[in-house]
Short mmCIF file of C-alpha atoms in Angstrom, two decimals:
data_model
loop_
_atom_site.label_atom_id
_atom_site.label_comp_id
_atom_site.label_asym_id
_atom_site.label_seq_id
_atom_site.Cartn_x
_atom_site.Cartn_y
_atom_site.Cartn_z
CA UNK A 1 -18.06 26.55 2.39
CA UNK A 2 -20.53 23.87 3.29
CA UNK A 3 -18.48 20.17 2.31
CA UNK A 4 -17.67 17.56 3.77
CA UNK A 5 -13.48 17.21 5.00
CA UNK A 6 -13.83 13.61 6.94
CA UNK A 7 -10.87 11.89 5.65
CA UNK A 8 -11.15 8.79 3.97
CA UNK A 9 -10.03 4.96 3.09
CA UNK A 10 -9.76 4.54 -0.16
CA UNK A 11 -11.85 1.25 -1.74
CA UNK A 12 -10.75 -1.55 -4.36
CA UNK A 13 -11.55 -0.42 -8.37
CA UNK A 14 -10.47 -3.91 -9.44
CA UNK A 15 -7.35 -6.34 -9.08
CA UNK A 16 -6.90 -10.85 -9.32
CA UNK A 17 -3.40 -12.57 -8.06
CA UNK A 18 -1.05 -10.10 -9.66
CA UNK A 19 -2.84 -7.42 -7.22
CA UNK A 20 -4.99 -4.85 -6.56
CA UNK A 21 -6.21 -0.87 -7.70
CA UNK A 22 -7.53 0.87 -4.62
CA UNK A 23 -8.92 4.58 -5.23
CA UNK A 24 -10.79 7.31 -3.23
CA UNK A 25 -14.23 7.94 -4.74
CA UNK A 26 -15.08 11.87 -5.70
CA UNK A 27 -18.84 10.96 -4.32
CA UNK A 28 -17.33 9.95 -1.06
CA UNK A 29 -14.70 12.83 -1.05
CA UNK A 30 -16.34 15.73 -2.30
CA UNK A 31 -12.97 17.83 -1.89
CA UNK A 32 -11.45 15.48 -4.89
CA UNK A 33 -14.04 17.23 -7.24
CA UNK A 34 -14.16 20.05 -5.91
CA UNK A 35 -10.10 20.73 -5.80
CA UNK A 36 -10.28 18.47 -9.32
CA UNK A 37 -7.36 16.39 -7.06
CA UNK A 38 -6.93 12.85 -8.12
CA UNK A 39 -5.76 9.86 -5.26
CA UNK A 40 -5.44 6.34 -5.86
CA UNK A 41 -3.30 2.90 -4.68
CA UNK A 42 -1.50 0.22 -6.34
CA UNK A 43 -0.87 -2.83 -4.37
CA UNK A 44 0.89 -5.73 -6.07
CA UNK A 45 1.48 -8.72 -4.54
CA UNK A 46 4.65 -10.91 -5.31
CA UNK A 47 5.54 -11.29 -9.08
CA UNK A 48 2.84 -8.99 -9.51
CA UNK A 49 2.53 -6.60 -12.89
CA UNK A 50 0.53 -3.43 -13.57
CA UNK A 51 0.19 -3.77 -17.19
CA UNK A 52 2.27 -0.64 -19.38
CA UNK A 53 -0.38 2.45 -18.73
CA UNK A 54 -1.21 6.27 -19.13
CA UNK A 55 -2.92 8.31 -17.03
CA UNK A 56 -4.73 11.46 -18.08
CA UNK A 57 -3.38 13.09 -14.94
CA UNK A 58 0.04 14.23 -14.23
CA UNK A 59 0.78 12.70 -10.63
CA UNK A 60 3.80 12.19 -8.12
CA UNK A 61 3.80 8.74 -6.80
CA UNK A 62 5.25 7.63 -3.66
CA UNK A 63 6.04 4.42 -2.39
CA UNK A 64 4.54 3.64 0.80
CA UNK A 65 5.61 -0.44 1.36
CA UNK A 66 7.88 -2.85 0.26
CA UNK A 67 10.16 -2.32 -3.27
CA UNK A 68 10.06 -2.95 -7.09
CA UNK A 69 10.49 -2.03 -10.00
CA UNK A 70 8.91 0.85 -12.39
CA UNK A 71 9.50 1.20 -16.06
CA UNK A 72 8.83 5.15 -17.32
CA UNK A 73 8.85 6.18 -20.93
CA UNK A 74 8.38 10.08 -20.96
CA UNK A 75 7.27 11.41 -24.78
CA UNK A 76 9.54 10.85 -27.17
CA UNK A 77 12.26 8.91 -25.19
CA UNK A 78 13.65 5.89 -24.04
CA UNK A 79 12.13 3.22 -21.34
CA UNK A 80 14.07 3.56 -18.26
CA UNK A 81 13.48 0.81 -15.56
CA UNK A 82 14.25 2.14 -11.70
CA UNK A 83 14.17 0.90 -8.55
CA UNK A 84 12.01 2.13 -6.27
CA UNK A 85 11.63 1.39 -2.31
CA UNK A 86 9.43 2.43 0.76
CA UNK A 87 10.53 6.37 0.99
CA UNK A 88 10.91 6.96 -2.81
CA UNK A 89 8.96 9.43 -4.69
CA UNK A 90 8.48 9.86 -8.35
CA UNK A 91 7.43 12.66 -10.50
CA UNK A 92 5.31 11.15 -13.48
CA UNK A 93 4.51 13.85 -15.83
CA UNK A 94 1.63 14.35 -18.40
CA UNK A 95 1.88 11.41 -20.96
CA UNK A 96 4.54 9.58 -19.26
CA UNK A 97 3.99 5.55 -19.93
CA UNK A 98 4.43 3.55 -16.67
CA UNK A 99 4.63 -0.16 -15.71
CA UNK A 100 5.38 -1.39 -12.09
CA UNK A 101 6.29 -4.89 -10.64
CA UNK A 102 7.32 -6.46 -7.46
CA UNK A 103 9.29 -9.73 -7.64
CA UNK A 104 9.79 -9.91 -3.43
CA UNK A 105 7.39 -11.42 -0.90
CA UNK A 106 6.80 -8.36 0.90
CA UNK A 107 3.56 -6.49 -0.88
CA UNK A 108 4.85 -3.25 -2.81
CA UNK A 109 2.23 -0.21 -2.32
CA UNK A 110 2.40 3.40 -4.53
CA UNK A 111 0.37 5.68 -4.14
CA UNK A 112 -0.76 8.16 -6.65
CA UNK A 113 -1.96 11.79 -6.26
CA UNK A 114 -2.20 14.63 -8.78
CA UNK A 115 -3.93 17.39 -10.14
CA UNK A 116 -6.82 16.24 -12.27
CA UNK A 117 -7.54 19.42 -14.93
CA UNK A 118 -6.84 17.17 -17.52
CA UNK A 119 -8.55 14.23 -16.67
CA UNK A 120 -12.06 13.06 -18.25
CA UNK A 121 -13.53 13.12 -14.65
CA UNK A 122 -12.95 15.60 -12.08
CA UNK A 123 -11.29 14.32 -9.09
CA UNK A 124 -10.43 10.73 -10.65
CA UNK A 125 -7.50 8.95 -12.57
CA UNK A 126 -8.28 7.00 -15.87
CA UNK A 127 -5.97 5.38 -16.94
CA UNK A 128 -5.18 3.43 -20.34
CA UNK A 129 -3.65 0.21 -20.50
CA UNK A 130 -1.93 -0.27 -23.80
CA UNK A 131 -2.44 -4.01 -24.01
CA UNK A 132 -4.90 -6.37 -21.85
CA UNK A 133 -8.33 -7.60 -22.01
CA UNK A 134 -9.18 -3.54 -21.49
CA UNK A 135 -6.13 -2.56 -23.83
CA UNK A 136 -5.62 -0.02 -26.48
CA UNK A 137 -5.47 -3.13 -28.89
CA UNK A 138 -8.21 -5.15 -28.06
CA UNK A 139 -10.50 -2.40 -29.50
CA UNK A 140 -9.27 -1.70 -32.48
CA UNK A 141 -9.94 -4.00 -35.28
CA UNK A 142 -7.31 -6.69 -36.46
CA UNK A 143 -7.67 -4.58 -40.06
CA UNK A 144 -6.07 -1.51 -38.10
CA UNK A 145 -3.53 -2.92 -36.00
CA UNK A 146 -2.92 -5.33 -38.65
CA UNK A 147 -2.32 -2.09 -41.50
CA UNK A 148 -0.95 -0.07 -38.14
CA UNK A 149 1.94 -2.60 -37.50
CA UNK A 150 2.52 -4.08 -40.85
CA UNK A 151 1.02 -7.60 -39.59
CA UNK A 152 0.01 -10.42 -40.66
CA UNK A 153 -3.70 -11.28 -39.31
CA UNK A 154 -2.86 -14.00 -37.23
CA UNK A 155 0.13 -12.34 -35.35
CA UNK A 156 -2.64 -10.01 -34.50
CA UNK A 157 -4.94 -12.30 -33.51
CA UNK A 158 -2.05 -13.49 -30.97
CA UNK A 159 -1.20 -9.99 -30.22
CA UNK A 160 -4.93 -9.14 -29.26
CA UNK A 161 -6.10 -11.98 -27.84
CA UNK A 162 -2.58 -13.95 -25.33
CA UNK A 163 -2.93 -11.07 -22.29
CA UNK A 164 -6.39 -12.20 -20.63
CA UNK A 165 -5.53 -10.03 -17.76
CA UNK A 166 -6.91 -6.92 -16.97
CA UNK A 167 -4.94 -3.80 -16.03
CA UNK A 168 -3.00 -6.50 -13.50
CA UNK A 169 -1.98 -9.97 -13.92
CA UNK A 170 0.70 -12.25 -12.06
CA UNK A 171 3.81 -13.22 -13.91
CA UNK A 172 5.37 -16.54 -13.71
CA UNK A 173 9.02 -16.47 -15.14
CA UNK A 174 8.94 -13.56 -17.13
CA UNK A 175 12.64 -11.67 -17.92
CA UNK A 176 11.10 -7.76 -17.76
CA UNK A 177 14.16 -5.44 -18.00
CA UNK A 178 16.87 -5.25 -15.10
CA UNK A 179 16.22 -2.24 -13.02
CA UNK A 180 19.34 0.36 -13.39
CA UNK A 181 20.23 2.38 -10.35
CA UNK A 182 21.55 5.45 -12.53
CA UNK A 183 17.97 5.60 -13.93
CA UNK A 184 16.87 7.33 -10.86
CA UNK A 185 18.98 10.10 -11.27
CA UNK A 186 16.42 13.37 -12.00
CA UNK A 187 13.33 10.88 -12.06
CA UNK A 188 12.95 9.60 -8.16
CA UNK A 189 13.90 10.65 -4.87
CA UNK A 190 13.85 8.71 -1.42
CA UNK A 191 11.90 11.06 1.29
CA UNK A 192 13.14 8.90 4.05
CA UNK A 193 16.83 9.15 2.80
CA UNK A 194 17.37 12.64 1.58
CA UNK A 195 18.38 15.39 4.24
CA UNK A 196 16.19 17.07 6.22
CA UNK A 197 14.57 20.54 5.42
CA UNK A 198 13.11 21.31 9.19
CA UNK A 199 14.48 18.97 12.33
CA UNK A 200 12.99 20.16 15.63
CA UNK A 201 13.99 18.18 18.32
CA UNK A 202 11.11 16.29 20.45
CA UNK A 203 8.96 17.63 17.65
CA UNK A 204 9.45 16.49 14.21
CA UNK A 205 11.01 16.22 10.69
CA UNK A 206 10.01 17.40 6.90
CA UNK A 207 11.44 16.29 4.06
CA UNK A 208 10.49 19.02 0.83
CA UNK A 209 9.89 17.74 -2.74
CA UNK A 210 10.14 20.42 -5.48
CA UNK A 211 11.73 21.51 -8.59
CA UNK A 212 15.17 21.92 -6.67
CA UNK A 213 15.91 18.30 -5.52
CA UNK A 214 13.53 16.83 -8.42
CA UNK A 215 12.87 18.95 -11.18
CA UNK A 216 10.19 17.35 -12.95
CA UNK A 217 7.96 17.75 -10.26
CA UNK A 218 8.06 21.26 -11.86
CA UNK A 219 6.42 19.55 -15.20
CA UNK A 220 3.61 17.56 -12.88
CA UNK A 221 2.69 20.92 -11.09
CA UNK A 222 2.27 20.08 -7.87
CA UNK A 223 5.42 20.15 -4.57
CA UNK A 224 5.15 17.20 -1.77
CA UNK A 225 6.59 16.95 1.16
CA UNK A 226 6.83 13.44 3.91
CA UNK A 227 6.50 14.82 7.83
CA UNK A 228 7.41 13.17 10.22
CA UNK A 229 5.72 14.01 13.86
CA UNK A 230 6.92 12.74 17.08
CA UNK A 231 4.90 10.94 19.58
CA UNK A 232 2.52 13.50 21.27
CA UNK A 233 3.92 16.57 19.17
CA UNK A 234 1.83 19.11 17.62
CA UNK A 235 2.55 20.98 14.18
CA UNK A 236 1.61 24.67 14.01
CA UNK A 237 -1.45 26.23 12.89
CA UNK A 238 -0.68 26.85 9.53
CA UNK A 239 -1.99 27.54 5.46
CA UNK A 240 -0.46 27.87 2.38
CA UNK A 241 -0.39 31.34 1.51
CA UNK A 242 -0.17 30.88 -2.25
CA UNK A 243 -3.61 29.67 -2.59
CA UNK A 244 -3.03 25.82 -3.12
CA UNK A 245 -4.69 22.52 -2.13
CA UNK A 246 -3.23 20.40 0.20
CA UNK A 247 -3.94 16.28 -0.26
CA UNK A 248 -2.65 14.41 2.85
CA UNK A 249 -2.25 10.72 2.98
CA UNK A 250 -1.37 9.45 6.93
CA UNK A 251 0.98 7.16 6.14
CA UNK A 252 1.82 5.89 9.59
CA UNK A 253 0.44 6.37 13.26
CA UNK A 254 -2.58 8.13 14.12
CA UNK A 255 -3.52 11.84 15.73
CA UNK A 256 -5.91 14.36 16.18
CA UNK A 257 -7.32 17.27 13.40
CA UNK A 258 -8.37 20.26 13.53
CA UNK A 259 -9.11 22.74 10.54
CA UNK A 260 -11.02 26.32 10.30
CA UNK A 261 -12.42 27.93 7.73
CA UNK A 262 -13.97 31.14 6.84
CA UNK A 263 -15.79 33.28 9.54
CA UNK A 264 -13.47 31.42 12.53
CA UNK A 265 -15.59 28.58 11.74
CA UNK A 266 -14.17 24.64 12.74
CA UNK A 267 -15.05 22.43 9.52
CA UNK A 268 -12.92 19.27 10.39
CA UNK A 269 -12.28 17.85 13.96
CA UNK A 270 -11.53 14.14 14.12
CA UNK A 271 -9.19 11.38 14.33
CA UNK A 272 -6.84 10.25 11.48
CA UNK A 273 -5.29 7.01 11.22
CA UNK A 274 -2.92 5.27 8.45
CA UNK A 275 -4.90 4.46 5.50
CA UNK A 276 -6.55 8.11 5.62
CA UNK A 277 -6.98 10.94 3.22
CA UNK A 278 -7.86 14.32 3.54
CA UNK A 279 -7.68 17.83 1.81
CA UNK A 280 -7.50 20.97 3.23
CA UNK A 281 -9.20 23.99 1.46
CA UNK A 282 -7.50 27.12 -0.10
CA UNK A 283 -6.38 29.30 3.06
CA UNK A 284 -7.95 27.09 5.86
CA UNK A 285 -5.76 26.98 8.54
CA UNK A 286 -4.74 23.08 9.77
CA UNK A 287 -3.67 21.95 12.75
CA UNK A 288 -2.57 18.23 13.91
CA UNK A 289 -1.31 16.47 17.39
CA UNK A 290 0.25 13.19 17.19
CA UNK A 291 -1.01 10.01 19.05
CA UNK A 292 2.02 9.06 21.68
CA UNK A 293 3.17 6.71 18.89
CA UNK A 294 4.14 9.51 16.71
CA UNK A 295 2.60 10.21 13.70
CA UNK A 296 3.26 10.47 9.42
CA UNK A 297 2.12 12.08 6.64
CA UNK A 298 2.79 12.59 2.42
CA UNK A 299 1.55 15.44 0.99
CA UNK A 300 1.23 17.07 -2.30
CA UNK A 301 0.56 20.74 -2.44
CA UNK A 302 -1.10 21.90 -5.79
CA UNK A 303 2.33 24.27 -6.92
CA UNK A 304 5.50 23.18 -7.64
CA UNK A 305 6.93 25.49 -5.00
CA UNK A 306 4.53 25.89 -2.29
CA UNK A 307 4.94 28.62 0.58
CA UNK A 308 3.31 28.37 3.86
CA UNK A 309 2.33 30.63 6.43
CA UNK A 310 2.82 29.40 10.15
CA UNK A 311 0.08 30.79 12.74
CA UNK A 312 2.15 30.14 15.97
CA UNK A 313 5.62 29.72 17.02
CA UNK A 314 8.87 31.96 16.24
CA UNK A 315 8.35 32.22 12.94
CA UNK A 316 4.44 33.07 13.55
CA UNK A 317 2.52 35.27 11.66
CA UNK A 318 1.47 36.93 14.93
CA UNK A 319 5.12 37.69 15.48
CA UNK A 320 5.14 39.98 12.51
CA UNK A 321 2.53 42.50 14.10
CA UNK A 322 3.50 45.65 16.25
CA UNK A 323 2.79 45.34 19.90
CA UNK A 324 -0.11 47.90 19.89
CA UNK A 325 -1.97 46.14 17.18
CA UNK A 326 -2.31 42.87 18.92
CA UNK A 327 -4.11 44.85 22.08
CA UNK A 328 -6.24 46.57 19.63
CA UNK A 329 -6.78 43.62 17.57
CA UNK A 330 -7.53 41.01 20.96
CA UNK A 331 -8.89 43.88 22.63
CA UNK A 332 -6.54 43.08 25.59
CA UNK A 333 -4.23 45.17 27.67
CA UNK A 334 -0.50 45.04 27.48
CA UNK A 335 0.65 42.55 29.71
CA UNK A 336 -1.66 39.62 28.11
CA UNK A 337 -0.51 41.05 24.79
CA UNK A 338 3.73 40.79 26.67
CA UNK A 339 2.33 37.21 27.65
CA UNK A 340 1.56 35.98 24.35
CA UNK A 341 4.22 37.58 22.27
CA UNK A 342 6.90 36.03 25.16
CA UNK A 343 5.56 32.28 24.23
CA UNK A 344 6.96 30.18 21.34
CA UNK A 345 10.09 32.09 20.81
CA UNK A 346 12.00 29.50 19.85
CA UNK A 347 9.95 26.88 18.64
CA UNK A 348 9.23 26.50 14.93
CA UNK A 349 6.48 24.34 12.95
CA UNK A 350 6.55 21.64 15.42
CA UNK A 351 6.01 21.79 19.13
CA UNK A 352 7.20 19.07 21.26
CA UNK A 353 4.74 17.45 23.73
CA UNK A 354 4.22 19.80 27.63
CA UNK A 355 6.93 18.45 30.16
#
């Protein structure tokens, strides 16, 4: 498989005071088309608004910076406002209406990934503002919207014509709907905050997202997970056994990479920093070591309920195989074989650093 794995930063689409739409560019990231994965940012600045939207993507988003506010109407129901902060994640199914805005000083920053089967262009979000000088409205004709909404022409013309903005514009003493904590309830959870799947001490931390703790990421089809590595520590060889994608966005820190492909071949060895992104292949097995200030990741594996096989470790692959096929298999005799099986027997995942 001859493509190109260097991760990534992604670049700005478009933005003015309100903020800015930052995505990663199939042409740049072949792996986006080629694993029709979608991965974008929004970045809104304070009293910032992403105008009401759709995507033609299911995706999760997760909130990397700051907090805010988002306002989700799934089909056929009610607009719930939440509040979201740095940790949370949110399942945003097919069809689901969103808008998002940030009324503190600190920048707020999502980020968006998801499967893009259903999109119009492989490996990219488009998204459709309902209102705006890109909007739903503006292109229809006053006749329709004016027969559509039983209006008279010039509340049309008003309707059409007031938002000069574009996908993002700044309000200035607008009264959008108070954010209810209840509302997050099935629709959002916080990564940082909810308990701990894997803890290895000196090593590091993973926090699962799937259909038990959030169900709807069921409906988007694809599981997360936030990991957490400690200075210097390494996290196993591993794949996911069930053949799915995995879209990694370093969300703090920085580390070394290491992935291999088919025929024992090493298709990705570099350095990741924050800002990254990078996707592993079906069945290539990753590998990362920290920097010594630690490094973190969010992920989204393309099932709701992904499984992983670990390479090394107690819970090892390797472990599962008699004895007598690992000297065949290495061609080694049994007291390299006695060596190797004796290591890692009760580390798991992640490895802390060598005393």
């Amino acid at each position: 498989m001859e493509i190109d794995l260097t991760p990534k930063l992604a670049k700005k689409v478009h933005g003015g005071d309100g903020g800015s739409y930052f995505a990663w560019c199939p042409s740049e990231l072949p792996m986006l088309r080629e694993g029709n994965i979608g991965a974008a940012k929004l970045a809104l600045e304070k009293n910032g608004f992403a105008l009401p939207s759709y995507s033609d993507s299911a995706r999760v988003a997760y909130v990397l910076q700051g907090s805010g506010a988002v306002g989700i109407v799934l089909p056929e129901k009610e607009e719930k406002a939440l509040p979201v902060k740095k940790g949370d994640a949110i399942a945003l199914p097919f069809g689901v209406i969103t808008w998002w805005h940030n009324k503190e000083d600190t920048e707020f920053v999502v980020l968006f990934l998801g499967d893009t089967k259903t999109a119009h262009k492989r490996g990219q979000f488009t998204d459709f503002y309902l209102n705006g000088s890109n909007g739903i409205f503006t292109g229809f004709s006053t006749e329709f919207v004016g027969r559509a909404w039983d209006l008279e022409e010039s509340v049309v013309k008003t309707l059409v014509g007031k938002q000069t903005g574009k996908g993002i514009v700044k309000l200035d003493g607008a009264n959008l709907p108070e954010p209810n904590k209840e509302h997050r309830d099935g629709m959002a959870l916080n990564c940082e905050e909810a308990p701990l799947d894997v803890e290895i001490k000196g090593g590091g931390r993973v926090v699962l997202l799937n259909t038990k703790n959030l169900p709807l990421v069921g409906e988007v089809g694809c599981g997360a997970d936030l990991v957490r590595l400690d200075g210097s520590a390494m996290c196993s060889p591993g794949f996911s056994c069930d053949s799915a994608l995995q879209v990694t966005y370093i969300v703090r820190g920085s580390g070394r990479v290491q992935v291999v492909g088919v025929d024992g071949k090493r298709v990705l060895e570099t350095t990741i920093k924050a800002g990254n992104l990078f996707i592993v292949p079906r069945f290539f097995v990753v590998s990362k070591i920290a920097d010594p200030e630690g490094l973190e990741w969010f992920s989204i594996i393309t099932t709701p309920n992904p499984i992983f096989t670990h390479m090394a470790g107690s819970i090892g692959c390797w472990k599962g195989l008699s004895p007598k096929v690992l000297e065949a298999a290495f061609n080694v005799d049994s007291d390299t074989e006695q060596l190797f099986r004796s290591k890692r027997t009760s580390d798991a995942i992640f490895f802390p650093p060598p005393k």
